[in-house]
Coordinates of C-alpha atoms and ligand atoms in Angstrom, one line a residue:
M1 CA 23.0 71.3 -102.6
P2 CA 22.3 71.1 -98.8
N3 CA 25.0 73.7 -97.9
N4 CA 24.3 75.6 -101.1
R5 CA 20.6 75.8 -101.0
P6 CA 18.7 78.6 -102.8
A7 CA 17.8 81.4 -100.4
Q8 CA 14.1 80.2 -100.5
F9 CA 13.1 76.6 -100.2
V10 CA 10.5 74.3 -98.8
A11 CA 11.3 71.6 -96.4
V12 CA 9.2 68.5 -96.8
L13 CA 9.1 66.4 -93.7
D14 CA 8.5 62.8 -94.8
F15 CA 6.3 60.6 -92.6
G16 CA 6.4 57.5 -94.8
A17 CA 9.0 56.2 -97.2
Q18 CA 8.6 58.0 -100.6
Y19 CA 5.7 60.1 -99.7
G20 CA 7.8 63.2 -99.6
Q21 CA 9.3 62.6 -103.1
L22 CA 6.2 63.4 -105.0
I23 CA 5.5 66.5 -102.9
A24 CA 9.0 67.8 -103.5
R25 CA 8.6 67.2 -107.1
R26 CA 5.3 69.2 -107.3
V27 CA 6.8 72.1 -105.5
R28 CA 9.8 72.0 -107.8
D29 CA 7.4 72.0 -110.7
L30 CA 6.2 75.3 -109.5
H31 CA 9.8 76.5 -109.6
V32 CA 10.5 76.6 -105.9
Y33 CA 13.3 74.5 -104.6
S34 CA 12.3 71.8 -102.2
E35 CA 14.1 69.2 -100.1
I36 CA 13.0 66.1 -98.2
F37 CA 13.9 65.8 -94.4
P38 CA 13.3 62.9 -92.2
C39 CA 10.1 63.6 -90.1
D40 CA 12.1 63.3 -86.8
V41 CA 14.3 66.3 -87.7
S42 CA 14.5 68.6 -84.8
A43 CA 13.4 72.3 -84.8
A44 CA 17.0 73.3 -84.2
E45 CA 18.3 71.2 -87.1
L46 CA 15.6 72.6 -89.4
A47 CA 16.3 76.1 -88.2
A48 CA 19.9 75.6 -89.2
A49 CA 18.9 74.5 -92.6
G50 CA 16.7 77.6 -92.9
P51 CA 13.7 76.7 -95.0
S52 CA 11.1 79.3 -95.9
A53 CA 8.1 77.0 -95.4
I54 CA 7.3 73.5 -94.3
I55 CA 5.1 70.7 -95.8
L56 CA 4.2 67.7 -93.7
S57 CA 3.7 64.6 -96.0
G58 CA 1.2 61.8 -95.7
G59 CA 2.2 58.4 -94.4
P60 CA 0.8 55.0 -93.9
A61 CA 0.7 54.9 -90.1
S62 CA -1.9 55.7 -87.7
V63 CA -0.9 58.7 -85.5
Y64 CA -1.7 56.9 -82.2
A65 CA 0.1 53.7 -83.2
E66 CA 2.9 52.8 -80.9
D67 CA 5.8 53.4 -83.3
A68 CA 4.0 55.9 -85.5
P69 CA 6.4 58.4 -87.0
D70 CA 6.6 61.4 -84.7
M71 CA 7.8 65.0 -85.2
D72 CA 9.3 67.7 -82.9
A73 CA 6.3 69.9 -81.8
A74 CA 8.6 72.8 -81.5
I75 CA 8.6 73.1 -85.3
F76 CA 5.1 74.6 -84.9
N77 CA 6.6 77.4 -83.0
M78 CA 9.2 78.3 -85.7
G79 CA 7.0 81.0 -87.0
L80 CA 7.1 79.3 -90.5
P81 CA 4.0 78.7 -92.7
I82 CA 3.2 74.9 -92.6
F83 CA 1.0 72.9 -94.8
G84 CA 0.0 69.3 -93.8
F85 CA -1.3 66.6 -96.1
C86 CA -3.2 63.5 -94.8
Y87 CA -1.0 62.1 -92.0
G88 CA 0.4 65.6 -91.9
Q89 CA -3.0 67.1 -91.1
Q90 CA -3.5 64.5 -88.4
I91 CA -0.2 64.9 -86.6
M92 CA -0.7 68.8 -86.8
A93 CA -4.1 68.2 -85.1
V94 CA -2.8 66.0 -82.4
K95 CA 0.4 68.1 -81.7
L96 CA -1.7 71.3 -81.3
G97 CA -4.4 69.9 -79.0
G98 CA -7.0 68.4 -81.4
A99 CA -7.9 64.8 -81.9
V100 CA -7.9 62.1 -84.5
G101 CA -10.3 59.2 -84.6
H102 CA -11.3 56.3 -86.8
T103 CA -14.0 57.1 -89.3
D104 CA -16.7 54.5 -89.8
K105 CA -15.3 53.7 -93.2
G106 CA -12.1 54.8 -94.8
E107 CA -12.0 56.8 -98.1
Y108 CA -9.8 55.7 -100.8
G109 CA -9.7 57.3 -104.2
P110 CA -11.7 60.2 -105.6
A111 CA -13.9 62.0 -103.2
H112 CA -16.0 65.2 -103.3
I113 CA -15.4 68.0 -100.9
T114 CA -17.6 70.9 -100.1
R115 CA -15.9 74.1 -99.0
A116 CA -16.9 75.7 -95.7
G117 CA -16.2 79.4 -95.6
A118 CA -13.3 81.5 -96.7
S119 CA -9.9 79.9 -97.0
R120 CA -6.5 81.3 -98.0
I121 CA -5.4 77.9 -99.2
F122 CA -8.5 77.4 -101.4
G123 CA -8.6 81.1 -102.6
E124 CA -11.2 81.5 -105.4
T125 CA -11.4 77.7 -106.3
P126 CA -15.0 76.4 -106.6
A127 CA -17.3 75.4 -103.7
E128 CA -17.4 71.7 -104.8
Q129 CA -14.2 69.9 -105.8
T130 CA -12.9 66.5 -106.5
V131 CA -9.9 65.4 -104.4
W132 CA -7.8 62.3 -103.9
M133 CA -8.2 60.6 -100.5
S134 CA -6.4 57.7 -98.9
H135 CA -7.2 57.3 -95.3
R136 CA -9.0 55.5 -92.5
D137 CA -8.3 57.8 -89.5
A138 CA -9.3 61.5 -89.7
V139 CA -9.3 64.6 -87.6
S140 CA -12.3 64.5 -85.2
E141 CA -11.6 67.7 -83.3
V142 CA -9.6 70.6 -84.7
P143 CA -7.1 72.4 -82.4
A144 CA -8.1 75.7 -80.8
G145 CA -7.8 78.6 -83.3
F146 CA -8.4 76.3 -86.4
A147 CA -11.5 76.6 -88.6
V148 CA -12.7 73.7 -90.9
T149 CA -12.5 74.8 -94.4
S150 CA -14.0 71.8 -96.2
T151 CA -15.9 68.5 -95.5
T152 CA -16.9 65.3 -97.3
E153 CA -19.8 63.0 -96.6
T154 CA -17.6 60.8 -94.4
C155 CA -14.9 63.2 -93.3
P156 CA -16.0 66.2 -91.2
V157 CA -12.5 67.8 -91.4
A158 CA -11.4 67.4 -95.0
S159 CA -9.3 70.5 -94.5
M160 CA -8.5 73.0 -91.7
E161 CA -6.5 76.2 -91.2
D162 CA -5.4 78.7 -88.6
A163 CA -4.5 81.5 -90.9
S164 CA -3.4 83.7 -88.1
R165 CA -0.5 81.3 -87.4
N166 CA -0.2 80.3 -91.1
L167 CA -1.0 76.6 -90.4
Y168 CA -2.9 74.8 -93.1
A169 CA -3.8 71.2 -93.7
T170 CA -5.8 68.8 -95.8
Q171 CA -6.9 65.3 -95.3
F172 CA -6.7 64.8 -99.1
H173 CA -3.6 64.8 -101.1
P174 CA -3.0 68.0 -103.1
E175 CA 0.2 66.5 -104.7
V176 CA -1.8 63.8 -106.5
R177 CA -2.9 64.7 -110.0
H178 CA -6.4 63.5 -109.4
T179 CA -6.9 66.3 -106.9
E180 CA -8.6 68.7 -109.3
Y181 CA -7.3 71.9 -107.7
G182 CA -4.1 70.4 -106.0
R183 CA -1.7 72.5 -108.0
D184 CA -3.8 75.7 -107.3
L185 CA -3.8 74.9 -103.5
L186 CA -0.1 74.4 -103.5
S187 CA 0.5 77.5 -105.5
H188 CA -1.6 79.6 -103.1
F189 CA 0.5 78.2 -100.2
L190 CA 3.8 79.0 -101.9
F191 CA 3.2 82.3 -103.4
D192 CA 0.2 83.9 -101.8
I193 CA 0.8 82.7 -98.2
C194 CA 4.5 82.3 -98.1
G195 CA 5.4 85.0 -100.6
L196 CA 7.9 82.9 -102.4
E197 CA 9.3 83.6 -105.8
P198 CA 9.2 81.0 -108.6
T199 CA 12.9 81.6 -109.4
W200 CA 14.1 77.9 -109.4
T201 CA 14.3 77.6 -113.1
M202 CA 16.7 75.6 -115.1
D203 CA 18.6 78.7 -116.4
N204 CA 19.0 79.9 -112.8
I205 CA 20.0 76.5 -111.7
V206 CA 22.6 76.2 -114.3
E207 CA 24.0 79.5 -113.3
D208 CA 24.0 78.7 -109.6
K209 CA 25.6 75.3 -110.1
V210 CA 28.3 76.6 -112.4
A211 CA 29.2 79.3 -109.8
Q212 CA 29.3 76.6 -107.0
I213 CA 31.5 74.3 -109.0
R214 CA 33.9 77.1 -109.9
E215 CA 34.1 78.1 -106.2
Q216 CA 34.6 74.5 -105.0
V217 CA 37.2 73.6 -107.6
G218 CA 39.2 76.8 -108.0
D219 CA 42.0 76.0 -110.4
K220 CA 42.3 72.3 -109.5
K221 CA 41.6 69.5 -111.9
V222 CA 38.6 67.2 -112.1
I223 CA 38.1 63.6 -113.6
L224 CA 34.9 62.0 -114.5
A225 CA 33.9 58.6 -115.7
L226 CA 31.7 59.1 -118.7
S227 CA 29.4 56.3 -119.6
G228 CA 27.3 58.0 -122.2
G229 CA 24.3 57.6 -119.8
V230 CA 22.2 60.6 -119.0
D231 CA 23.5 61.3 -115.5
S232 CA 27.2 61.3 -116.3
S233 CA 26.8 63.1 -119.5
V234 CA 24.9 65.9 -117.7
V235 CA 27.5 66.1 -115.1
A236 CA 30.2 66.3 -117.8
A237 CA 28.4 69.1 -119.7
L238 CA 27.8 71.0 -116.4
V239 CA 31.3 70.7 -115.0
H240 CA 32.8 71.5 -118.3
R241 CA 30.6 74.7 -118.6
A242 CA 31.9 75.6 -115.1
I243 CA 35.7 74.8 -115.4
G244 CA 36.3 74.1 -119.1
D245 CA 39.6 72.1 -119.7
Q246 CA 40.2 71.6 -116.1
L247 CA 37.8 68.6 -116.5
T248 CA 39.0 65.4 -118.2
C249 CA 36.5 62.7 -119.0
V250 CA 37.4 59.1 -119.2
F251 CA 35.2 56.8 -121.4
V252 CA 36.0 53.2 -120.6
N253 CA 34.8 51.1 -123.7
H254 CA 34.3 47.6 -122.5
G255 CA 33.1 46.5 -125.9
M256 CA 29.7 45.6 -124.7
L257 CA 28.0 48.9 -125.5
R258 CA 25.2 49.2 -128.0
K259 CA 25.9 49.6 -131.7
G260 CA 26.8 53.3 -132.4
E261 CA 27.2 54.2 -128.7
P262 CA 30.9 54.8 -128.5
E263 CA 30.7 56.9 -131.7
M264 CA 27.9 59.0 -130.2
V265 CA 29.9 59.7 -127.0
E266 CA 32.9 60.8 -129.1
E267 CA 30.8 63.0 -131.4
V268 CA 28.9 64.8 -128.7
F269 CA 31.6 65.3 -126.1
R270 CA 34.8 65.6 -128.3
E271 CA 33.4 67.2 -131.3
Q272 CA 30.4 69.2 -130.2
F273 CA 31.4 70.1 -126.7
H274 CA 35.2 70.0 -127.1
V275 CA 35.6 68.2 -123.7
P276 CA 39.0 66.7 -123.1
L277 CA 38.0 63.0 -123.5
I278 CA 40.2 59.9 -123.1
H279 CA 38.7 56.9 -124.8
V280 CA 40.0 53.8 -123.2
H281 CA 39.8 50.8 -125.6
A282 CA 39.5 48.1 -123.2
E283 CA 37.5 45.7 -125.5
D284 CA 40.2 43.1 -125.7
R285 CA 40.9 43.0 -122.0
Y286 CA 37.3 42.6 -121.2
A287 CA 36.9 39.9 -123.8
Q288 CA 39.7 37.9 -122.0
L289 CA 38.2 38.6 -118.6
L290 CA 34.9 37.2 -119.6
A291 CA 36.0 34.1 -121.5
G292 CA 34.3 31.1 -120.0
V293 CA 32.2 33.0 -117.5
T294 CA 28.6 32.1 -117.6
E295 CA 27.3 33.3 -114.1
P296 CA 25.5 36.6 -114.5
E297 CA 26.6 37.9 -111.0
E298 CA 30.3 36.8 -111.8
K299 CA 30.0 38.7 -115.1
R300 CA 28.8 41.8 -113.2
R301 CA 31.5 41.6 -110.6
R302 CA 34.4 41.2 -113.2
I303 CA 33.0 44.0 -115.4
G304 CA 32.6 46.4 -112.4
T305 CA 36.1 45.6 -110.9
Q306 CA 37.8 46.0 -114.2
F307 CA 36.0 49.3 -114.8
W308 CA 37.7 50.9 -111.8
K309 CA 41.1 49.4 -112.6
E310 CA 40.9 50.9 -116.1
F311 CA 39.7 54.2 -114.8
F312 CA 42.3 54.6 -112.1
A313 CA 45.1 53.5 -114.5
V314 CA 44.2 56.6 -116.5
A315 CA 43.5 58.8 -113.5
Q316 CA 46.8 58.1 -111.9
D317 CA 48.7 58.9 -115.1
L318 CA 47.2 62.4 -115.1
D319 CA 48.9 65.1 -113.1
G320 CA 47.2 67.1 -110.5
I321 CA 43.8 65.6 -110.3
E322 CA 42.1 66.5 -107.0
Y323 CA 38.4 65.9 -107.7
L324 CA 36.2 63.1 -109.0
A325 CA 32.9 64.2 -110.4
Q326 CA 30.0 61.7 -110.2
G327 CA 26.4 61.5 -111.5
T328 CA 24.8 60.7 -108.1
I329 CA 21.1 61.8 -108.3
Y330 CA 18.6 62.5 -105.5
P331 CA 16.8 59.1 -105.6
D332 CA 20.2 57.4 -105.2
I333 CA 20.6 59.5 -102.0
I334 CA 17.1 59.0 -100.7
E335 CA 17.0 55.3 -101.5
S336 CA 20.3 54.7 -99.9
G337 CA 18.6 55.6 -96.6
A338 CA 21.6 57.5 -95.6
R339 CA 19.6 60.6 -94.7
K340 CA 18.0 58.7 -92.0
T341 CA 21.4 58.1 -90.3
G342 CA 22.7 61.5 -90.2
G343 CA 22.1 63.1 -93.5
K344 CA 24.4 64.4 -96.2
A345 CA 27.8 63.8 -94.5
S346 CA 27.2 60.1 -94.1
T347 CA 25.7 59.8 -97.5
I348 CA 28.9 61.1 -99.1
K349 CA 30.9 58.8 -97.0
S350 CA 29.0 55.8 -98.1
H351 CA 29.5 56.7 -101.7
H352 CA 33.1 57.1 -101.1
N353 CA 33.3 53.7 -99.7
L354 CA 31.9 52.3 -102.9
I355 CA 34.7 53.7 -105.0
P356 CA 37.6 51.3 -104.8
F357 CA 40.4 54.0 -104.6
P358 CA 43.7 52.2 -105.1
E359 CA 46.2 52.4 -102.2
G360 CA 47.5 56.0 -101.7
V361 CA 45.0 57.5 -104.1
H362 CA 42.2 59.8 -103.1
F363 CA 40.1 62.4 -104.9
D364 CA 37.3 64.5 -103.3
L365 CA 33.9 64.0 -104.8
I366 CA 31.8 66.5 -106.7
E367 CA 28.2 65.4 -107.0
P368 CA 26.3 68.3 -108.6
L369 CA 23.2 66.3 -109.3
D370 CA 22.7 64.9 -105.8
H371 CA 19.5 66.8 -105.3
F372 CA 17.9 66.5 -108.6
F373 CA 15.3 64.0 -109.7
K374 CA 15.8 62.2 -113.0
D375 CA 13.4 64.3 -115.1
E376 CA 15.2 67.4 -113.8
V377 CA 18.5 66.0 -114.8
R378 CA 17.1 65.7 -118.3
E379 CA 15.8 69.3 -118.2
L380 CA 19.2 70.3 -117.1
G381 CA 20.8 68.4 -120.0
I382 CA 18.5 70.2 -122.4
A383 CA 19.4 73.6 -120.9
L384 CA 23.1 72.7 -121.3
G385 CA 22.6 72.0 -124.9
L386 CA 23.0 68.1 -124.9
P387 CA 21.1 66.5 -127.8
D388 CA 17.8 64.9 -127.4
K389 CA 19.0 61.5 -128.4
L390 CA 21.3 61.5 -125.4
V391 CA 19.0 63.3 -122.9
W392 CA 16.2 60.9 -123.6
R393 CA 18.2 57.7 -123.7
Q394 CA 16.5 54.6 -122.3
P395 CA 18.2 53.2 -119.1
F396 CA 21.1 50.9 -120.0
P397 CA 22.8 48.8 -117.5
G398 CA 26.4 49.3 -116.5
P399 CA 27.5 45.8 -117.5
G400 CA 25.9 46.4 -120.9
L401 CA 25.2 43.7 -123.4
A402 CA 27.0 41.2 -121.2
I403 CA 23.9 40.6 -119.2
R404 CA 21.7 40.3 -122.3
I405 CA 23.9 37.5 -123.6
I406 CA 22.8 34.5 -121.7
G407 CA 25.8 32.3 -120.9
E408 CA 29.3 33.1 -122.1
V409 CA 29.9 36.3 -123.9
T410 CA 31.7 35.6 -127.2
P411 CA 32.6 37.9 -130.1
E412 CA 30.2 36.1 -132.4
K413 CA 27.2 36.5 -130.0
L414 CA 28.2 40.0 -129.3
A415 CA 28.1 40.8 -133.0
I416 CA 24.7 39.2 -133.4
L417 CA 23.2 40.9 -130.4
K418 CA 24.5 44.4 -131.3
E419 CA 22.9 44.2 -134.8
A420 CA 19.5 42.7 -133.5
D421 CA 19.4 45.3 -130.7
A422 CA 20.0 48.1 -133.2
V423 CA 16.9 47.0 -135.2
V424 CA 14.7 46.9 -132.0
R425 CA 15.9 50.4 -131.0
E426 CA 15.5 51.8 -134.5
E427 CA 11.9 50.6 -134.8
L428 CA 10.8 51.4 -131.2
D429 CA 12.6 54.8 -131.2
A430 CA 10.3 55.6 -134.2
Y431 CA 7.2 54.1 -132.5
N432 CA 8.0 56.2 -129.4
A433 CA 8.5 59.3 -131.6
C434 CA 5.0 58.8 -133.1
L435 CA 3.4 58.6 -129.7
F436 CA 5.3 61.7 -128.6
E437 CA 4.0 63.5 -131.5
E438 CA 0.4 62.4 -130.8
T439 CA 0.4 63.0 -127.0
G440 CA 3.2 65.6 -126.4
E441 CA 4.4 63.3 -123.6
R442 CA 7.7 61.5 -123.6
N443 CA 6.6 58.6 -121.5
S444 CA 2.9 58.4 -122.4
E445 CA 0.6 55.5 -121.6
H446 CA 1.8 53.1 -124.3
S447 CA 5.3 54.3 -125.0
C448 CA 8.2 51.9 -124.3
W449 CA 10.4 52.7 -121.3
Q450 CA 13.0 50.1 -122.2
Y451 CA 13.4 48.0 -125.2
F452 CA 16.2 45.8 -126.4
A453 CA 17.1 42.4 -127.7
V454 CA 18.3 39.4 -125.7
L455 CA 20.4 36.5 -126.9
P456 CA 19.6 33.2 -125.3
D457 CA 22.1 30.4 -125.2
I458 CA 20.2 28.0 -127.4
R459 CA 19.6 27.3 -131.1
S460 CA 16.5 26.8 -133.0
V461 CA 15.5 25.0 -136.2
G462 CA 14.3 26.9 -139.2
V463 CA 14.0 26.5 -142.9
M464 CA 15.4 28.8 -145.5
G465 CA 14.8 27.7 -149.2
D466 CA 15.2 23.9 -149.2
E467 CA 17.5 23.8 -146.2
R468 CA 16.9 23.4 -142.6
T469 CA 18.8 25.9 -140.5
Y470 CA 20.1 25.6 -137.0
R471 CA 20.6 29.1 -135.8
R472 CA 19.9 31.5 -133.0
P473 CA 16.7 32.8 -131.7
V474 CA 16.5 36.5 -130.5
I475 CA 14.2 37.5 -127.7
V476 CA 12.7 41.0 -128.0
R477 CA 11.9 42.7 -124.6
A478 CA 10.0 46.0 -124.6
V479 CA 8.4 47.3 -121.4
E480 CA 6.3 50.2 -120.1
S481 CA 7.3 51.6 -116.7
S482 CA 7.9 54.8 -114.9
D483 CA 10.7 53.8 -112.6
A484 CA 11.8 50.2 -113.4
M485 CA 10.5 49.0 -110.0
T486 CA 7.5 47.5 -111.8
A487 CA 6.9 47.2 -115.5
D488 CA 4.5 45.7 -117.9
W489 CA 5.3 44.2 -121.4
A490 CA 4.5 46.7 -124.0
K491 CA 1.3 46.1 -125.9
L492 CA 3.0 46.8 -129.3
P493 CA 0.8 46.7 -132.5
Y494 CA 1.3 43.5 -134.4
E495 CA 2.7 45.4 -137.4
V496 CA 5.5 46.8 -135.2
I497 CA 6.4 43.4 -133.8
G498 CA 6.2 41.8 -137.3
K499 CA 8.5 44.4 -138.8
I500 CA 11.0 44.0 -136.0
S501 CA 10.9 40.3 -136.5
S502 CA 11.3 40.3 -140.3
R503 CA 14.0 42.9 -140.2
I504 CA 16.1 40.9 -137.6
V505 CA 15.9 37.6 -139.5
D506 CA 16.6 39.3 -142.9
E507 CA 19.4 41.6 -141.7
V508 CA 21.2 39.8 -138.9
D509 CA 23.3 36.8 -139.9
G510 CA 22.9 33.8 -137.7
V511 CA 19.4 34.5 -136.5
N512 CA 16.3 32.4 -137.7
R513 CA 13.7 33.2 -135.1
V514 CA 12.3 36.1 -133.1
V515 CA 10.2 35.8 -130.0
Y516 CA 8.5 38.5 -127.9
D517 CA 8.6 38.5 -124.1
V518 CA 5.2 39.0 -122.7
T519 CA 6.0 38.9 -118.9
P520 CA 5.4 41.8 -116.5
K521 CA 7.7 42.7 -113.6
P522 CA 6.9 41.1 -111.2
P523 CA 7.2 38.1 -111.5
A524 CA 10.0 38.6 -114.2
T525 CA 12.6 41.3 -114.2
I526 CA 13.3 43.7 -117.0
E527 CA 16.6 42.2 -117.9
W528 CA 17.0 38.5 -118.6
E529 CA 20.1 38.0 -116.3
Ligands
LIG1 P1 15.6 44.5 -113.5 O1 16.2 43.6 -114.5 O2 16.1 44.1 -112.1 O3 16.1 45.9 -113.8 O4 14.0 44.6 -113.5 C1 15.7 47.1 -113.3 C2 16.5 48.2 -114.0 O5 17.9 48.1 -113.6 C3 18.7 47.9 -114.7 N1 19.7 47.0 -114.4 C4 20.9 47.2 -114.1 N2 21.6 48.5 -114.2 N3 23.6 47.3 -113.6 C5 23.0 48.5 -114.0 O6 23.5 49.6 -114.0 C6 23.1 46.1 -113.5 O7 23.7 45.1 -113.2 C7 21.7 46.1 -113.9 N4 20.7 45.1 -113.8 C8 19.6 45.7 -114.2 C9 17.7 47.4 -115.9 O8 18.2 47.7 -117.1 C10 16.5 48.1 -115.5 O9 16.5 49.5 -116.0

């Protein structure tokens, strides 16, 4: 996207890891494209990118600290509207001749502001408002030309603006949902002050992306590794929409996918979308490769290495492939830290380095999702006509069920785990669907983010009729989370756990016990290996 940005976009200068992400998402929620830049981007670099407006994010540092994140003061002379939040307000004040000091006590959490006079940012919103604060330092002296537009009991400059230069700032966080009128403030900035149009909608995005892909690819051929996951599926649907049969998808079936998954990929892509699809049946080769392997990292390594071998074996057999499409998404780029070391070009290079091209083989990359957040990728999938069951799939690790079978992966264990996992998914898909119906939200407070069965490498004693059994226990793992960085075990109703348990012991041969994992992350991880 960076070289193909929409004509109007907002640059968010990020003063602290991850602060910019939420802001960019809020701007995009209002249908204006937004992209995150490192805070030390120069005015010249920014001018070359050509944003329509700038937002300065919050950040955890103190502006006067020795290695506090800094910015190029020339950005204030670019003539663009600028909106600063929290640290963004403080650095605006300091750069333009105001001052920041320590307040007697910090403000964390909800606070009440009282407006002071007219303000273009506040518009017609009420005189008293609840906002979200998170700061110790605060502006003590506004720069010349600025007016204070709101205060709290402890913060004399809760917001300030110089409307003549189109500079606005708040000590609080308008991007946080707890700020009652945050969305209105942002919307006043984007539409009333900057005069932007809310044209960044999924339908327009699909159209733009399709045009870009067509232009980039021309009449060349593209290959894509389709895993059945959300990202690669959306790329497949998008690239196919753009160039039709010039795209070939390769689906490497390593045999450790969940029950019904290979069939779903076939049904959606081959039968519904008519995408040229090569289904590589590598199940036996993987089974041999994993025989006797018990170390989780060794399993991952072997599965990953074999994947590319299988993929390139097919790719090299096809004539005239010039491009490899990948489902890289924006958080992959942001989190790789690549943007800090020179932006886009170095990012692509680092991805390239990850792909083990065989000697003498090289494809250029197409990464059409590299500036989309996960929920936007899902929206795009829906706009492209992918079915809900695929778009709303829970995350599933690349090495598949191999890391949910503790110890050696054997055909017997795989068969048990596939069946038990299918029961867990069926019951918890239904549970999530009920919550969705009640709340209208996909990932509402109690819904499960990831849910699956794990097969430990032990046996347990049971009794069936008059006989003692010596069979396998199955562990059920279900977690609530929003990003997999932290997670809590799902507080499922007893009836739901009970039903999963009785169905597994009744329906899955070789299992005589079911246990539920009640550990959050941290200290545990979501997966067992
Ligand atoms: P953990 O277990 O570290 O998992 O809490 C966090 C998220 O990452 C997924 N995961 C993996 N995904 N390859 C993947 O593609 C892997 O080896 C892998 N290990 C964990 C996990 O399912 C969860 O969503």
